């Protein structure tokens, strides 16, 4: 894995960790602080991992800041601190700050923009001092722990709790620091000890290949070939391997990755990997584990720079004391010792062991997901799309051959292909819950800021949709949520005056509905005021005084650019950018947005989106010998076009469809297609929202499910096309941008409907501008 | 595989071609008798196209054995393949040899 890829993974993971942290913190806040060691541990683990990995990548700013946060969390975990609401707020701020630091590192600004860096630095300091202050207030139980910043977090606390009696070293020569088992050695590099098995060569292993491979992971600072096992000339067998290596290794890889480099030789040989700055007693263990004579090995370690000679002396001394102690008293595990003292504890221990096991399993489960480059998935989907296309063509060929056996087996093959395609598309599907969950924080913060009391209810978080859709929906959703919080839900006072509960409720809901996903943002606020909206639209000149608008059309006005009913502009919403952008974003996703509102009881904004952007269910039609695909979900019906029924007056054709005016688009004219006109023509009736229209085509070819391919740059400015696809026959079919066409149609249509005074056909507010 | 030139007080051996685990056994059986001659052993590796750790191991055993009788084993005319394996194993300069340093320091150990 390249450094860049590793960093990318780190950033993604760190953000996930922060989300996790935030989730647990918010949980604490909403349920009051209950003694839940699991959640506290999860928060601590998140901070710890972020810090640890940041250190690995040399992101010192993050390490420095997160270290302080981690210390606080550690104290919380050890009940040395109490998690009061103020501290939760502070920790949330810290999480935000870490996210900010991550973003800065990710965008690489750190090196270019000194000012931003300094600002962040300052912010770090402020937060750190706040953290320390909060510790000062609450940490009465352990005054000696006050100086938490200097506390060495690298040493796990369980080691500190080990009885240290009898470990004191008299030798004044030795550095005082080294008297403790947990003191770290000064070695900046990984230390890798490798001993190859005797049969390595016979098993086809070559030690030097492992060493060469290692340089892919980092830099071999120093390597020493250990030849202690090499026998005398007489007993030497050239095909046996007697080699071992002590390696000083500089690398940003983690232990796992380094260990993987030696994966193939571990069965027979021996590999020990010590991280940089390991504790001295790890080296003592290493010396004991390796086959060479202890003293000689110690020398080897010094020789290759893993230990200083002072450190070696301390290590050997420690080891001696170990041995002395062990002779007096056989080694007993901590757990055993406890149990021996009090048999009642045995039960407790067992329970604790089970718990540990559970946690381990849980961790294992969490790691079962696989990170895959989205690009690879796209490639797979593209290939599967081609496969399906090729399959369709094979079906055609088989049918032409009229060989029933071939037809049957091809049909079977095709079914399987479709299953494969569905399964592949599912790979991209992610539950929307994670996106929804992010709004917990938004709602909490915004409500606080607005001094409102608002609960967020999430429904249908398990509803799955395409990852790319999820990504693109996040911003529009944010706008909608903020709008609902700001304009939708009233202040507690107003609510009580209106006879409602002081607490407002915002609901996010998602569900599948006939091939599309529906996302609803619902508030139980004051609802949209039709009069006010109308008034505003008049002021802005979006409509004229004498225009009759349906309820629905009035609601649609909020999606007009520059339309905001908020009399006061807050920093949350009401800056005039928003709803029109939301609508545009949704439309780009081939989705629709609908507003429902009841004055006094609330507003629901409903977004309907296709499940995936990669595939559409289409309807294949033919015009002048060319094939076109119309998205199936917008088609209402198909009718025959009788020449007598069609009133084709130049460029504004329409028919009377069961008493309603149906404006038509002649695709042949629209795309200026040549070729002999068909005698019989059909009209495909399409509907987008409340707007309807008819497309005149030559032939109806039937349903067709297809993978969308983007149009080339050449077609960028052709209106009415949204993509292309390849038919089973190998011919290209163009996918119609019906939405765009209908919009255009309705511009013309307003005039028609006025002339005709027929039933009003859905008119998009846009058209009023003209 | 090798050409041996016997002098009065030394033996000169030219190693040829591939020197890997596939040759290790034979190489050892050919060189082992020379050690018993109690003479300094000089190995010319200019024509070595490939060398792996198993052959280095053979050289180490021979060297230790010669040391016991106060004789030397030295490599001369190192080919790139030999310099490479010595560097990878962190043994550059181990055979009393005047190794011409390349870009990496003696004990840098990285493959250049």
PDB file of N, CA, C and O in Angstrom, chain A residues 702-725:
ATOM      1  N   UNK A 702     -41.261  -1.621 -26.466  1.00  0.00           N
ATOM      2  CA  UNK A 702     -41.420  -2.352 -25.206  1.00  0.00           C
ATOM      3  C   UNK A 702     -40.416  -1.972 -24.129  1.00  0.00           C
ATOM      4  O   UNK A 702     -39.530  -1.149 -24.325  1.00  0.00           O
ATOM      5  N   UNK A 703     -40.582  -2.635 -22.993  1.00  0.00           N
ATOM      6  CA  UNK A 703     -39.738  -2.321 -21.831  1.00  0.00           C
ATOM      7  C   UNK A 703     -38.289  -2.707 -22.077  1.00  0.00           C
ATOM      8  O   UNK A 703     -38.002  -3.670 -22.797  1.00  0.00           O
ATOM      9  N   UNK A 704     -37.411  -2.006 -21.432  1.00  0.00           N
ATOM     10  CA  UNK A 704     -35.996  -2.242 -21.662  1.00  0.00           C
ATOM     11  C   UNK A 704     -35.223  -1.705 -20.467  1.00  0.00           C
ATOM     12  O   UNK A 704     -35.289  -0.519 -20.151  1.00  0.00           O
ATOM     13  N   UNK A 705     -34.547  -2.631 -19.784  1.00  0.00           N
ATOM     14  CA  UNK A 705     -33.759  -2.180 -18.639  1.00  0.00           C
ATOM     15  C   UNK A 705     -32.325  -1.969 -19.100  1.00  0.00           C
ATOM     16  O   UNK A 705     -31.772  -2.814 -19.803  1.00  0.00           O
ATOM     17  N   UNK A 706     -31.753  -0.871 -18.716  1.00  0.00           N
ATOM     18  CA  UNK A 706     -30.458  -0.586 -19.321  1.00  0.00           C
ATOM     19  C   UNK A 706     -29.496   0.179 -18.420  1.00  0.00           C
ATOM     20  O   UNK A 706     -29.909   0.897 -17.510  1.00  0.00           O
ATOM     21  N   UNK A 707     -28.231  -0.032 -18.711  1.00  0.00           N
ATOM     22  CA  UNK A 707     -27.183   0.701 -17.998  1.00  0.00           C
ATOM     23  C   UNK A 707     -26.945   2.016 -18.721  1.00  0.00           C
ATOM     24  O   UNK A 707     -26.787   2.039 -19.928  1.00  0.00           O
ATOM     25  N   UNK A 708     -26.944   3.077 -17.957  1.00  0.00           N
ATOM     26  CA  UNK A 708     -26.765   4.388 -18.577  1.00  0.00           C
ATOM     27  C   UNK A 708     -25.303   4.666 -18.827  1.00  0.00           C
ATOM     28  O   UNK A 708     -24.466   4.483 -17.956  1.00  0.00           O
ATOM     29  N   UNK A 709     -25.027   5.102 -20.018  1.00  0.00           N
ATOM     30  CA  UNK A 709     -23.676   5.557 -20.314  1.00  0.00           C
ATOM     31  C   UNK A 709     -23.755   7.056 -20.576  1.00  0.00           C
ATOM     32  O   UNK A 709     -24.666   7.516 -21.228  1.00  0.00           O
ATOM     33  N   UNK A 710     -22.797   7.778 -20.042  1.00  0.00           N
ATOM     34  CA  UNK A 710     -22.850   9.217 -20.252  1.00  0.00           C
ATOM     35  C   UNK A 710     -22.632   9.559 -21.722  1.00  0.00           C
ATOM     36  O   UNK A 710     -21.987   8.806 -22.447  1.00  0.00           O
ATOM     37  N   UNK A 711     -23.170  10.680 -22.123  1.00  0.00           N
ATOM     38  CA  UNK A 711     -22.967  11.125 -23.499  1.00  0.00           C
ATOM     39  C   UNK A 711     -21.601  11.762 -23.639  1.00  0.00           C
ATOM     40  O   UNK A 711     -21.072  12.328 -22.687  1.00  0.00           O
ATOM     41  N   UNK A 712     -21.066  11.670 -24.784  1.00  0.00           N
ATOM     42  CA  UNK A 712     -19.777  12.299 -25.041  1.00  0.00           C
ATOM     43  C   UNK A 712     -19.906  13.815 -25.018  1.00  0.00           C
ATOM     44  O   UNK A 712     -21.008  14.369 -25.005  1.00  0.00           O
ATOM     45  N   UNK A 713     -18.773  14.478 -25.009  1.00  0.00           N
ATOM     46  CA  UNK A 713     -18.753  15.939 -24.949  1.00  0.00           C
ATOM     47  C   UNK A 713     -19.470  16.582 -26.122  1.00  0.00           C
ATOM     48  O   UNK A 713     -20.061  17.642 -26.016  1.00  0.00           O
ATOM     49  N   UNK A 714     -19.428  15.869 -27.260  1.00  0.00           N
ATOM     50  CA  UNK A 714     -20.026  16.385 -28.483  1.00  0.00           C
ATOM     51  C   UNK A 714     -21.511  16.696 -28.286  1.00  0.00           C
ATOM     52  O   UNK A 714     -22.056  17.637 -28.841  1.00  0.00           O
ATOM     53  N   UNK A 715     -22.162  15.864 -27.455  1.00  0.00           N
ATOM     54  CA  UNK A 715     -23.607  15.989 -27.302  1.00  0.00           C
ATOM     55  C   UNK A 715     -24.011  16.900 -26.146  1.00  0.00           C
ATOM     56  O   UNK A 715     -25.169  16.999 -25.802  1.00  0.00           O
ATOM     57  N   UNK A 716     -23.023  17.526 -25.552  1.00  0.00           N
ATOM     58  CA  UNK A 716     -23.252  18.323 -24.365  1.00  0.00           C
ATOM     59  C   UNK A 716     -24.385  19.330 -24.545  1.00  0.00           C
ATOM     60  O   UNK A 716     -25.178  19.560 -23.647  1.00  0.00           O
ATOM     61  N   UNK A 717     -24.433  19.934 -25.734  1.00  0.00           N
ATOM     62  CA  UNK A 717     -25.396  21.017 -25.916  1.00  0.00           C
ATOM     63  C   UNK A 717     -26.670  20.600 -26.618  1.00  0.00           C
ATOM     64  O   UNK A 717     -27.509  21.426 -26.935  1.00  0.00           O
ATOM     65  N   UNK A 718     -26.815  19.305 -26.860  1.00  0.00           N
ATOM     66  CA  UNK A 718     -28.049  18.832 -27.472  1.00  0.00           C
ATOM     67  C   UNK A 718     -29.103  18.748 -26.388  1.00  0.00           C
ATOM     68  O   UNK A 718     -28.928  18.065 -25.388  1.00  0.00           O
ATOM     69  N   UNK A 719     -30.183  19.462 -26.552  1.00  0.00           N
ATOM     70  CA  UNK A 719     -31.213  19.415 -25.516  1.00  0.00           C
ATOM     71  C   UNK A 719     -32.078  18.185 -25.727  1.00  0.00           C
ATOM     72  O   UNK A 719     -32.254  17.699 -26.841  1.00  0.00           O
ATOM     73  N   UNK A 720     -32.581  17.658 -24.645  1.00  0.00           N
ATOM     74  CA  UNK A 720     -33.506  16.544 -24.746  1.00  0.00           C
ATOM     75  C   UNK A 720     -32.857  15.177 -24.619  1.00  0.00           C
ATOM     76  O   UNK A 720     -33.539  14.160 -24.699  1.00  0.00           O
ATOM     77  N   UNK A 721     -31.536  15.121 -24.429  1.00  0.00           N
ATOM     78  CA  UNK A 721     -30.885  13.829 -24.261  1.00  0.00           C
ATOM     79  C   UNK A 721     -30.165  13.794 -22.918  1.00  0.00           C
ATOM     80  O   UNK A 721     -29.558  14.781 -22.502  1.00  0.00           O
ATOM     81  N   UNK A 722     -30.257  12.676 -22.232  1.00  0.00           N
ATOM     82  CA  UNK A 722     -29.580  12.606 -20.943  1.00  0.00           C
ATOM     83  C   UNK A 722     -28.528  11.515 -20.891  1.00  0.00           C
ATOM     84  O   UNK A 722     -27.745  11.434 -19.961  1.00  0.00           O
ATOM     85  N   UNK A 723     -28.499  10.649 -21.880  1.00  0.00           N
ATOM     86  CA  UNK A 723     -27.499   9.592 -21.860  1.00  0.00           C
ATOM     87  C   UNK A 723     -27.670   8.681 -23.044  1.00  0.00           C
ATOM     88  O   UNK A 723     -28.478   8.944 -23.934  1.00  0.00           O
ATOM     89  N   UNK A 724     -26.886   7.626 -23.048  1.00  0.00           N
ATOM     90  CA  UNK A 724     -27.012   6.692 -24.152  1.00  0.00           C
ATOM     91  C   UNK A 724     -26.887   5.285 -23.612  1.00  0.00           C
ATOM     92  O   UNK A 724     -26.495   5.076 -22.469  1.00  0.00           O
ATOM     93  N   UNK A 725     -27.233   4.332 -24.443  1.00  0.00           N
ATOM     94  CA  UNK A 725     -27.082   2.945 -24.038  1.00  0.00           C
ATOM     95  C   UNK A 725     -26.921   2.112 -25.296  1.00  0.00           C
ATOM     96  O   UNK A 725     -27.173   2.589 -26.406  1.00  0.00           O
TER      97      UNK A 725
END
